[in-house]
Coordinates of C-alpha atoms in Angstrom, one line a residue:
X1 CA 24.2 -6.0 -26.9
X2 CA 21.1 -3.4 -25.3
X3 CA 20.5 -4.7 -21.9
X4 CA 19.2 -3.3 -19.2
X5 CA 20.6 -4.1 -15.4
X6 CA 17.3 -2.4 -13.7
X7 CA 16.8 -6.5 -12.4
X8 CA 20.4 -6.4 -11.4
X9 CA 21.7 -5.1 -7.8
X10 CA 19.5 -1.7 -7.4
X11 CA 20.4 0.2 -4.8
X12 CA 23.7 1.8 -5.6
X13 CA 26.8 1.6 -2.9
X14 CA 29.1 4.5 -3.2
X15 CA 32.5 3.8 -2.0
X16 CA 33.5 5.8 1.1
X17 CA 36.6 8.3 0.2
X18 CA 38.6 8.3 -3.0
X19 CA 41.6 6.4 -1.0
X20 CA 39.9 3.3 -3.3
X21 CA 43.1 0.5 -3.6
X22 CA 42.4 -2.4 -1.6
X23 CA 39.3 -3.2 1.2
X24 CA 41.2 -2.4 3.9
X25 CA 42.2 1.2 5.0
X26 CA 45.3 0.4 6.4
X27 CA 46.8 -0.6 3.5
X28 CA 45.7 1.9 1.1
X29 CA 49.1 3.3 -0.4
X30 CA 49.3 7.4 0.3
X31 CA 51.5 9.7 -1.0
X32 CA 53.6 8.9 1.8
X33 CA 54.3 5.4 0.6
X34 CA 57.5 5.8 -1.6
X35 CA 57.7 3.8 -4.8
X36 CA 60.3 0.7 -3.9
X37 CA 63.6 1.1 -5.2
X38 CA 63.7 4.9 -5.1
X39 CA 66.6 4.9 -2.8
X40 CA 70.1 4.3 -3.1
X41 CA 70.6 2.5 -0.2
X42 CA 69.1 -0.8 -1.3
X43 CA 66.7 -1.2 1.9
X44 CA 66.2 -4.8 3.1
X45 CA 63.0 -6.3 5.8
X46 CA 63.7 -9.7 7.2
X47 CA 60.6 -11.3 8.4
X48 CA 60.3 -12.9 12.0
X49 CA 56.8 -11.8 12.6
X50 CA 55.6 -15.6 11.2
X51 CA 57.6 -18.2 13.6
X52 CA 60.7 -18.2 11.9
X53 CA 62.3 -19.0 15.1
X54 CA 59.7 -22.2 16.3
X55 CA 61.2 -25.3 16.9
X56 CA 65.4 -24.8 15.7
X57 CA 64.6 -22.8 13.4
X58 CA 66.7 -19.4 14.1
X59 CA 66.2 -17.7 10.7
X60 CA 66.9 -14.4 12.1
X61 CA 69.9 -12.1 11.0
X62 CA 70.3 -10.6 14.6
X63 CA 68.7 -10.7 18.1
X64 CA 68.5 -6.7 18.1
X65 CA 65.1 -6.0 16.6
X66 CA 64.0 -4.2 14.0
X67 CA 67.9 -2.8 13.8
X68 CA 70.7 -5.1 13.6
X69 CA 72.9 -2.1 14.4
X70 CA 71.8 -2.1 18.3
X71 CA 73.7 -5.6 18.8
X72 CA 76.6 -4.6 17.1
X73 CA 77.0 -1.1 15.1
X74 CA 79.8 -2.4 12.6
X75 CA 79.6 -6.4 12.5
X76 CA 82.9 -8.2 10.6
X77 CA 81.6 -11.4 11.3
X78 CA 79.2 -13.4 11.6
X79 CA 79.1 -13.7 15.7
X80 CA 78.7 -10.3 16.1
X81 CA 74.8 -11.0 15.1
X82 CA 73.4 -13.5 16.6
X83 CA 70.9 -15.6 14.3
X84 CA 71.5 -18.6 11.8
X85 CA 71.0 -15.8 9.1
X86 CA 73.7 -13.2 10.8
X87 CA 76.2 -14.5 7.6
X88 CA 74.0 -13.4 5.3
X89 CA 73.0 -10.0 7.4
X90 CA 76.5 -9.5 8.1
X91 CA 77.7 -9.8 4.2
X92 CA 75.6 -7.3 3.2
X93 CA 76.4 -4.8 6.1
X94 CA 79.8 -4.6 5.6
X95 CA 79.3 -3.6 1.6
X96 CA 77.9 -0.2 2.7
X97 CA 75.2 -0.6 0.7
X98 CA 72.5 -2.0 2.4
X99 CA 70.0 -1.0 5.1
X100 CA 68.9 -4.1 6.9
X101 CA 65.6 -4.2 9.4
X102 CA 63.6 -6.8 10.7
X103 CA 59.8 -7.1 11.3
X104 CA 60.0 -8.4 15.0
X105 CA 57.7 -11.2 16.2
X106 CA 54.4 -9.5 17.3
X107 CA 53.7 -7.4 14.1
X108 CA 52.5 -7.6 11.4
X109 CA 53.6 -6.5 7.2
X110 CA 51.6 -3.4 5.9
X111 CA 52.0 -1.0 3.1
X112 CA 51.6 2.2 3.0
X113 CA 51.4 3.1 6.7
X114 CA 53.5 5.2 9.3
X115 CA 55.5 2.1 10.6
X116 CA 58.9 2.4 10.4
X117 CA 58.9 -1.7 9.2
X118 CA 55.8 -0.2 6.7
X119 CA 56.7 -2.1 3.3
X120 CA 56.8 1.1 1.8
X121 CA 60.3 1.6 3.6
X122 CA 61.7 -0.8 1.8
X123 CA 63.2 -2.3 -1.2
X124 CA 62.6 -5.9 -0.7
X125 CA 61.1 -7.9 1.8
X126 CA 62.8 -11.7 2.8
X127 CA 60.5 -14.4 3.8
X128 CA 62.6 -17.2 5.0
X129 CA 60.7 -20.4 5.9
X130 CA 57.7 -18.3 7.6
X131 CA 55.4 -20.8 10.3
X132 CA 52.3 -18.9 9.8
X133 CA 49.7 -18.0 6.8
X134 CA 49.5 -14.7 6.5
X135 CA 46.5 -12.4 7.6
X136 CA 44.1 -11.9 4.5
X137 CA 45.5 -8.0 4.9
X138 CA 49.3 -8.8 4.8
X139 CA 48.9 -10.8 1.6
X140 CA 47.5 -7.7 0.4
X141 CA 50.0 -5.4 1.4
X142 CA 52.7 -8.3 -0.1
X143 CA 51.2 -8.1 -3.5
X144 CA 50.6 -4.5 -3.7
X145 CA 54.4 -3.9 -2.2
X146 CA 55.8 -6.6 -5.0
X147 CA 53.4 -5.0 -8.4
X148 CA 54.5 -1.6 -7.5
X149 CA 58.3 -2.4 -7.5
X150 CA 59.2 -4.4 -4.5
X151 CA 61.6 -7.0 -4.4
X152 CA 59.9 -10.4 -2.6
X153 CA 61.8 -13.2 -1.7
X154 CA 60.5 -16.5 -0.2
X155 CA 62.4 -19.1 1.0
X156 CA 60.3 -22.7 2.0
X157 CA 61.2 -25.8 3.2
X158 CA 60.3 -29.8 2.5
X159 CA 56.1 -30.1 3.2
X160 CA 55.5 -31.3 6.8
X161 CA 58.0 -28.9 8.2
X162 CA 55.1 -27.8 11.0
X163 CA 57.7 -26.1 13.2
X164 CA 55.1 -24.9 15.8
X165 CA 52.4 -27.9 15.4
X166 CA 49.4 -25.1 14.0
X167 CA 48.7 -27.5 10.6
X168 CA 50.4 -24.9 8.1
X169 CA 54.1 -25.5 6.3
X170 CA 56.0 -22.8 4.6
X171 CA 54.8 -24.7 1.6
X172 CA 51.1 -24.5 2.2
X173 CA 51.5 -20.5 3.5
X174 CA 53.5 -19.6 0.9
X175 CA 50.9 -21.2 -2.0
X176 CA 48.1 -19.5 -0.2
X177 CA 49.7 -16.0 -0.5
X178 CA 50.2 -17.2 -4.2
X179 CA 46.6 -18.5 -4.4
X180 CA 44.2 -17.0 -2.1
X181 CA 44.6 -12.8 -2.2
X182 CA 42.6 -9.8 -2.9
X183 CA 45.0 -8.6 -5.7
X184 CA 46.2 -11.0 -8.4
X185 CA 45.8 -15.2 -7.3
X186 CA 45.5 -16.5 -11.2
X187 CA 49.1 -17.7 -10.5
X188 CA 50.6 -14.1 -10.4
X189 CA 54.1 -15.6 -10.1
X190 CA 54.1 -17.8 -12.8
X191 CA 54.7 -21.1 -10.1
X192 CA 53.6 -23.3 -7.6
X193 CA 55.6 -24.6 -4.8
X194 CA 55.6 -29.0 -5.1
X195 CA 54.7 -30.7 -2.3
X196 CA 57.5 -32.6 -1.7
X197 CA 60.5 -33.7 1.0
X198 CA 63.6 -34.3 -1.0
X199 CA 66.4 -35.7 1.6
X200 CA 69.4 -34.9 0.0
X201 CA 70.7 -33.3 -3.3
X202 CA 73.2 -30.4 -4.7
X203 CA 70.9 -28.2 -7.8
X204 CA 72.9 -27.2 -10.3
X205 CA 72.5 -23.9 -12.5
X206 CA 71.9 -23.7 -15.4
X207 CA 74.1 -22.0 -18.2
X208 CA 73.5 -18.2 -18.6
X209 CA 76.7 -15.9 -18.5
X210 CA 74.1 -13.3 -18.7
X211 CA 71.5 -13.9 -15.0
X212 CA 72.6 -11.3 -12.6
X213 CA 71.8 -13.8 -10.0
X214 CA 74.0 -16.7 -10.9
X215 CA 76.6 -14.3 -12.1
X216 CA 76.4 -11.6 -9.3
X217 CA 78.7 -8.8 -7.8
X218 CA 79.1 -11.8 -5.2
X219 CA 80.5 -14.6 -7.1
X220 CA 79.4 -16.9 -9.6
X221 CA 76.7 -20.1 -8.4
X222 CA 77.3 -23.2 -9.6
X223 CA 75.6 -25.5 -7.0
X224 CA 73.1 -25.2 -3.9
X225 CA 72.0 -27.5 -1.5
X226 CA 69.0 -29.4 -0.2
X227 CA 69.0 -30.7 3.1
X228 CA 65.1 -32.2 3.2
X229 CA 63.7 -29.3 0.7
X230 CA 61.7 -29.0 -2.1
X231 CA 60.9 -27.5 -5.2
X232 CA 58.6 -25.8 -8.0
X233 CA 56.6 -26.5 -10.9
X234 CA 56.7 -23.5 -13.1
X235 CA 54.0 -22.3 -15.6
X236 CA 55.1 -19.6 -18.2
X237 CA 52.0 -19.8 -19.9
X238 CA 50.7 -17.8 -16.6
X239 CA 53.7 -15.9 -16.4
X240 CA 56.5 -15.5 -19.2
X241 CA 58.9 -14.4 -16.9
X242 CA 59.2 -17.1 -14.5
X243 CA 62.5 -18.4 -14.7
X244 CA 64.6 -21.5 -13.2
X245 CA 68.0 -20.7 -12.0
X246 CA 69.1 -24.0 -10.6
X247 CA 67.0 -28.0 -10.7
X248 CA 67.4 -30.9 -8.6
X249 CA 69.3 -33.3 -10.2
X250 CA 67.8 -35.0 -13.5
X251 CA 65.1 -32.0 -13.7
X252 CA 65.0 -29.4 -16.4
X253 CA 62.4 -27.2 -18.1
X254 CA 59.5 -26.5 -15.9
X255 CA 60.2 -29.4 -13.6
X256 CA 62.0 -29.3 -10.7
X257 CA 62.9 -25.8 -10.1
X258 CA 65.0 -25.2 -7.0
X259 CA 65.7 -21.5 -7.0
X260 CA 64.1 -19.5 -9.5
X261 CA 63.0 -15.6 -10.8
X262 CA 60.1 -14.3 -11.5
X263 CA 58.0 -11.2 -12.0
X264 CA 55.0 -9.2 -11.2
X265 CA 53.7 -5.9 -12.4
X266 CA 57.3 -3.7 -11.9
X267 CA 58.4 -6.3 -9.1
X268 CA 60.6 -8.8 -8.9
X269 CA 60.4 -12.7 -7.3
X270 CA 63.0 -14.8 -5.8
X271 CA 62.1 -18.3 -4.2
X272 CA 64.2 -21.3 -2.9
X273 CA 63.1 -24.3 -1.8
X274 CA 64.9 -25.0 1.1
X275 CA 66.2 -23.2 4.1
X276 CA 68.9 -24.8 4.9
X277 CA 71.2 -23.1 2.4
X278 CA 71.0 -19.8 4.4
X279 CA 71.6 -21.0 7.5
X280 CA 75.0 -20.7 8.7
X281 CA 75.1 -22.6 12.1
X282 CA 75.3 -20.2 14.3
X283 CA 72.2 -18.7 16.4
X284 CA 70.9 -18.4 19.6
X285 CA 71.4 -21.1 22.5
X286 CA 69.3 -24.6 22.1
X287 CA 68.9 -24.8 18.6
X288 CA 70.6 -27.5 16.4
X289 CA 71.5 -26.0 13.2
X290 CA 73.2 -26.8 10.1
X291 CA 75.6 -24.8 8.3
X292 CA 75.0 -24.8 4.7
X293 CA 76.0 -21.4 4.0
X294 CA 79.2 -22.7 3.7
X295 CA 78.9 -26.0 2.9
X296 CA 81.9 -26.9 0.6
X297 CA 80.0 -28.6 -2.0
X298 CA 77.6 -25.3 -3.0
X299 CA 77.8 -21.7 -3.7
X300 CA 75.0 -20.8 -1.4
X301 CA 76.3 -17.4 0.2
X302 CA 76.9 -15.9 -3.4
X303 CA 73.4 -17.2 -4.3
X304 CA 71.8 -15.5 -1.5
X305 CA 73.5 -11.9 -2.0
X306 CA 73.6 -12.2 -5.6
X307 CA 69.5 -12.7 -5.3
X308 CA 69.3 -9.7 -2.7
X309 CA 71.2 -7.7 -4.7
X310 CA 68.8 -8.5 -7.8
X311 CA 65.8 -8.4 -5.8
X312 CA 66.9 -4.7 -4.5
X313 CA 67.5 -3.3 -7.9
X314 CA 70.9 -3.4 -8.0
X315 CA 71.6 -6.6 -10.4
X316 CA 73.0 -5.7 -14.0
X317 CA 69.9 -7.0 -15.6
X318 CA 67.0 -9.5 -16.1
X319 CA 63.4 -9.1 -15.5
X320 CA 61.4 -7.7 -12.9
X321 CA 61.1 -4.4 -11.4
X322 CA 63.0 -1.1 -12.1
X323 CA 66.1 -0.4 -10.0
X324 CA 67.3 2.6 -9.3
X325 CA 67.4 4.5 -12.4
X326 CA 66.3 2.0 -14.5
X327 CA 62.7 0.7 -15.6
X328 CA 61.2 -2.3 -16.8
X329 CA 58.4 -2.8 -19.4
X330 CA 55.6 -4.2 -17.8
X331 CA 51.4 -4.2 -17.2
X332 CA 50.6 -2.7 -14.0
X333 CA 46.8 -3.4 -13.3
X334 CA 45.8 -6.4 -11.5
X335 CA 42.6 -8.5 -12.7
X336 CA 43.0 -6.1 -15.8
X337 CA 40.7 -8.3 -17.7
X338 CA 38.4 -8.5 -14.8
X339 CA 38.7 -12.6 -15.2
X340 CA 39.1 -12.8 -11.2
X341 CA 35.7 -11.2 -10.8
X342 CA 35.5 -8.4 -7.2
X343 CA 39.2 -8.6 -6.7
X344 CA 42.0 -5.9 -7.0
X345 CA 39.6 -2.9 -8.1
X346 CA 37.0 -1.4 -6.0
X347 CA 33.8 -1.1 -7.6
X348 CA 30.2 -0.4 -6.8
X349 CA 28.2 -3.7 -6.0
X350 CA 27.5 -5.3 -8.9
X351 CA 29.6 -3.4 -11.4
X352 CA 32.0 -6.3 -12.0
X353 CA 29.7 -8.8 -13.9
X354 CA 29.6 -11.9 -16.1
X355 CA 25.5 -11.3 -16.7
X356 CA 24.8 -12.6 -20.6
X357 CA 23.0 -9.4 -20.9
X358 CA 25.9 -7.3 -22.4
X359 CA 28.9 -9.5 -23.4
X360 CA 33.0 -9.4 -22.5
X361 CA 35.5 -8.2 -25.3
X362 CA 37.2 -11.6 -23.9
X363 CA 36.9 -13.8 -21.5
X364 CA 33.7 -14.1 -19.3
X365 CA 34.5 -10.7 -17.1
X366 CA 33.3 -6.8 -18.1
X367 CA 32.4 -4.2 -15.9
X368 CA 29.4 -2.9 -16.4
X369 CA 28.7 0.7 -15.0
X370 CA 25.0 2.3 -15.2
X371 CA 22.3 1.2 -17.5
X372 CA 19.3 1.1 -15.2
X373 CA 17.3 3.6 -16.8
X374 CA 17.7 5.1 -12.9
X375 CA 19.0 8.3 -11.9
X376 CA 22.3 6.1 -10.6
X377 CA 26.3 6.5 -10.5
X378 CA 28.6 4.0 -10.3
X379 CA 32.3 3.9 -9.4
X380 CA 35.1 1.5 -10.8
X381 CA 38.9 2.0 -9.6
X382 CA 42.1 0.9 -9.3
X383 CA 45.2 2.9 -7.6
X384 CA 48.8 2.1 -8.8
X385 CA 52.3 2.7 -8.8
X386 CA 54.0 4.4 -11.9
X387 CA 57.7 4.0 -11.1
X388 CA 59.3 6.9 -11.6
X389 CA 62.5 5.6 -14.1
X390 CA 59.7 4.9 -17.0
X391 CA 59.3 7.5 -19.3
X392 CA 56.3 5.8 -21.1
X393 CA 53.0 5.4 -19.2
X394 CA 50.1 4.4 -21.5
X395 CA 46.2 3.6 -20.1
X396 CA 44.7 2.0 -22.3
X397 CA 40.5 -0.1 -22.4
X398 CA 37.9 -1.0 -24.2
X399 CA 34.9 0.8 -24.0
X400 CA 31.2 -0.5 -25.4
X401 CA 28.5 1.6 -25.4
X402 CA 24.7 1.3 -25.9
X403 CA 22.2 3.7 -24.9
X404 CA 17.9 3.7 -25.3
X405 CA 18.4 7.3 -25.1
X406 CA 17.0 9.2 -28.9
X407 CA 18.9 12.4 -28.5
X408 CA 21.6 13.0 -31.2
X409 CA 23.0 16.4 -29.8
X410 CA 22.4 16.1 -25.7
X411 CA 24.7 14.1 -23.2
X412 CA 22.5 13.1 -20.4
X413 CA 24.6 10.1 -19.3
X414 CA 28.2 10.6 -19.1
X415 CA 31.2 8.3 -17.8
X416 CA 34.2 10.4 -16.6
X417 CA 37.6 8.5 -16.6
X418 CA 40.4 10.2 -14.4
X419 CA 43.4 10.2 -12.4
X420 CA 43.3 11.4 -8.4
X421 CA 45.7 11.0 -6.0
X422 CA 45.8 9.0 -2.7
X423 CA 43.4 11.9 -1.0
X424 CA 40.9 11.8 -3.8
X425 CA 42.0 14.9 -4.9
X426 CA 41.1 15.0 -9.1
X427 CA 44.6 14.9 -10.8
X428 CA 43.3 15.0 -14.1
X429 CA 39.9 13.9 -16.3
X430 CA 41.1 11.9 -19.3
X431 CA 37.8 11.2 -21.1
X432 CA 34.1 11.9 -20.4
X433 CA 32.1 9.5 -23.0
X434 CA 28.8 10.1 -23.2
X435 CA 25.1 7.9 -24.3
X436 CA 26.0 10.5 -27.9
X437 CA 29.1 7.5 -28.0
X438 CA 26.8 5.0 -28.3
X439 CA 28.2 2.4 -31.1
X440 CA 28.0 -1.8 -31.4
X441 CA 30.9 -3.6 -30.7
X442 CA 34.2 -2.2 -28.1
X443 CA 36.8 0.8 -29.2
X444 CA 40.0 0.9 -27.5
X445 CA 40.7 4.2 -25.5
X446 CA 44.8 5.0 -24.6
X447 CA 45.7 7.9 -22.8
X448 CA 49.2 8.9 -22.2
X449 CA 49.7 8.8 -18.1
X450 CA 53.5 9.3 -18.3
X451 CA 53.4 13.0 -16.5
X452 CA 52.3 10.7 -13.3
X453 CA 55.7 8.8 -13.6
X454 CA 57.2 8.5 -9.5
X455 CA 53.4 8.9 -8.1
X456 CA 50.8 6.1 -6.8
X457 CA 47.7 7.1 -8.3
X458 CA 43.8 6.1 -8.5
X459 CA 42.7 5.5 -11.8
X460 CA 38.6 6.0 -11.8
X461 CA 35.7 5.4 -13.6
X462 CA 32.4 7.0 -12.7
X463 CA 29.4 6.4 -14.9
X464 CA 26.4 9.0 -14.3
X465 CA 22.8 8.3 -15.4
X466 CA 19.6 10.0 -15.7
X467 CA 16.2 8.7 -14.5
X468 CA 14.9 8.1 -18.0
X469 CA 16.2 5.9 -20.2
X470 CA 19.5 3.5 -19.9
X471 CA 23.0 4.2 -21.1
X472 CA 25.2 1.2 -20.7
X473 CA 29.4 1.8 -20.0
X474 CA 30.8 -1.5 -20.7
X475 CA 34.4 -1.4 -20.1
X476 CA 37.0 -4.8 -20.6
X477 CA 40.3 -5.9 -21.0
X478 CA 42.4 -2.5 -19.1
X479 CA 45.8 -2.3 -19.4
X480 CA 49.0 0.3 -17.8
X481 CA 51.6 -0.7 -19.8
X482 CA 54.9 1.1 -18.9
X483 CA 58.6 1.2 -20.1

């Protein structure tokens, strides 16, 4: 469809630097921020920076903060931390394997900054029952950690459990980081958390010889445990990977879900609904605690480290992100079909449209850069992770083009699509399409980005136009599929 956008937006914002990932410059990911599960020390962050110590809870793995190491240097049991998680710290201490930190109380999660407890450190991050919602920034840094090849796992507890009275439950604040962020909230995980307090019950697993997670370097789950928890609806029509590992009892299928999998661009998703399985029943003086990591009836420490394990990249298989030395097929871009409207990429105002003027390949959503018949340039970008294991790297869009120039051999408008890096330093131009490409309907475009394996890069459109006649860029449905 010829439109032009001279009623639309008109005066033209040009995004400041090239570092163009998310709205905030603290969490733009540098060349310092190292892909997740490039080490072979699987690298672990608890989380304490979101009350998980209000009321009793003590869901800590030691008192020595960030390092475990300062209260005791070689732990053998669990009383040599000090923290109703110190079980679970300690078990994966004593493998070797396993570099264990915790965000103290005070801070707060980024990615791609100089912190030492920077998300970029790290392998997986462990949110166990936080208290408090996340800062719209953190939830940020979250997603971006988790679609780049983090390891997230989030760990709730029954609705209502307001451990330090401020109106929000682990089940509200861990929805709202599902629900309400800048980088992928049309149910990115594939589930919601119910809103439910479930007394009593021991989940059972399901039958797969084959889940890393149930059938672990740890031991084999049969059963968990709720103590007042609850659980999760899933919805694999929003995300085919989402997968439940154990149901309450008399659930099945997408009902019911106490512990289950998921995925997200090379990432990989762990939740449980209840917090008492972790805790072991020890911690620091005044709190009453419950000791279900070793409750008789459940299997709850081999769930734990077989999940850790799987989140960090070292299970045997199943979905989610690339371990070490290993990658998993996946889509990379968020809001690829641009369905979520400004969120994700950073675009000039009014680039990101839904204006019956020119019309999607799908959906409602296209970006729509020049076509003002204006001497203008206009910016769309996205920067991303290629994990360095996958050896196949494709870009790929559709482009529609319409123009009101009448040349047939000069390019007076041009769109340029290329890859820079983190200091908006060109990489490499793919493609410069021109008003000469001018054609009805879209044409895919795929460009072979597999050189960048191992390096977070910006992928950018820039559309250029004279001040004569209009060239419209109409790009939709992106994709970064990798393997």
């Amino acid at each position: 469809m010829l439109g032009s956008r001279r009623s639309r937006r008109r005066f033209t914002t040009v995004l400041a630097g090239l570092g163009l990932l998310v709205t905030s410059a603290a969490l733009q990911v540098g060349t310092s921020a190292t892909p997740a599960h490039a080490a072979t020390t699987h690298r672990i962050l608890f989380d304490n920076a979101h009350a998980e110590t209000a009321g009793n809870a003590d869901w800590i793995i030691s008192t020595s903060q960030p390092d475990p190491l300062g209260q005791d240097s070689s732990p053998s049991a669990e009383t040599d931390w000090t923290g109703a998680l110190s079980s679970w710290g300690v078990d994966l201490q004593k493998t070797g394997s396993y570099s264990l930190k915790t965000l103290p109380s005070g801070s707060s999660l980024s990615y791609g900054g100089s912190s030492t407890t920077d998300l970029s450190n790290f392998d997986t991050l462990v949110l166990p029952e936080p208290n408090t919602l996340f800062t719209t920034a953190e939830k940020t840094a979250i997603m971006n950690f988790v679609k780049n090849g983090g390891g997230l796992f989030m760990i709730s507890d029954h609705t209502g459990a307001d451990r330090n009275n401020d109106g929000e439950d682990a089940v509200e604040i861990l929805n709202d980081l599902m629900t309400n962020n800048s980088v992928d909230s049309t149910d990115p995980f594939g589930f919601s958390i119910d809103s439910l307090s479930i007394s009593s019950d021991y989940p059972s697993a399901i039958s797969d010889s084959s889940d890393p997670v149930l059938h672990g370097s740890f031991g084999t789950v049969t059963k968990s445990l709720i103590a007042s928890g609850t659980t999760a609806t899933l919805k694999p029509a929003d995300n085919s990977g989402v997968k439940g590992l154990l149901y309450r009892t008399g659930y099945s299928g997408n009902t019911g879900a106490f512990f289950l999998t998921s995925t997200f661009g090379s990432g990989r998703v762990a939740f449980w609904g209840d917090s008492s399985p972790i805790d072991d029943g020890t911690g620091q003086s005044g709190n009453t605690l419950y000791d279900g990591w070793n409750d008789s009836g459940a299997t709850n420490a081999a769930l734990a480290l077989n999940a850790t394990a799987w989140l960090a990249g070292s299970g045997t298989s199943g979905g989610g992100g690339g371990g070490t030395g290993t990658c998993t097929a996946a889509q990379l871009l968020g809001n690829n079909g641009f369905e979520s409207g400004n969120s994700t990429w950073s675009a000039t105002s009014g680039v990101i449209s839904n204006s019956s003027s020119e019309s999607a390949r799908s959906g409602s959503y296209y970006a729509w850069l020049d076509g003002t018949g204006t001497a203008t340039t206009d910016t769309l970008s996205q920067a991303v992770t290629i994990p360095s294991a996958c050896t196949t790297a494709t870009l790929s869009f559709y482009l529609h083009v319409d123009t009101a120039e009448t040349t047939t051999s000069t390019a007076y408008d041009t769109l340029k699509v290329q890859v820079l890096n983190s200091s908006g330093t060109v990489l490499g131009t793919l493609a410069t399409y021109s008003n000469l490409n001018a054609a009805s309907g879209y044409t895919q475009r795929s460009f072979n980005l597999s050189s960048y394996a191992g390096q977070t890069v910006t992928l950018k459109f820039t559309g250029t136009e004279g001040s004569k006649y209009q060239t419209s860029f109409v790009v939709d449905d992106t994709a970064l599929n990798v393997s």
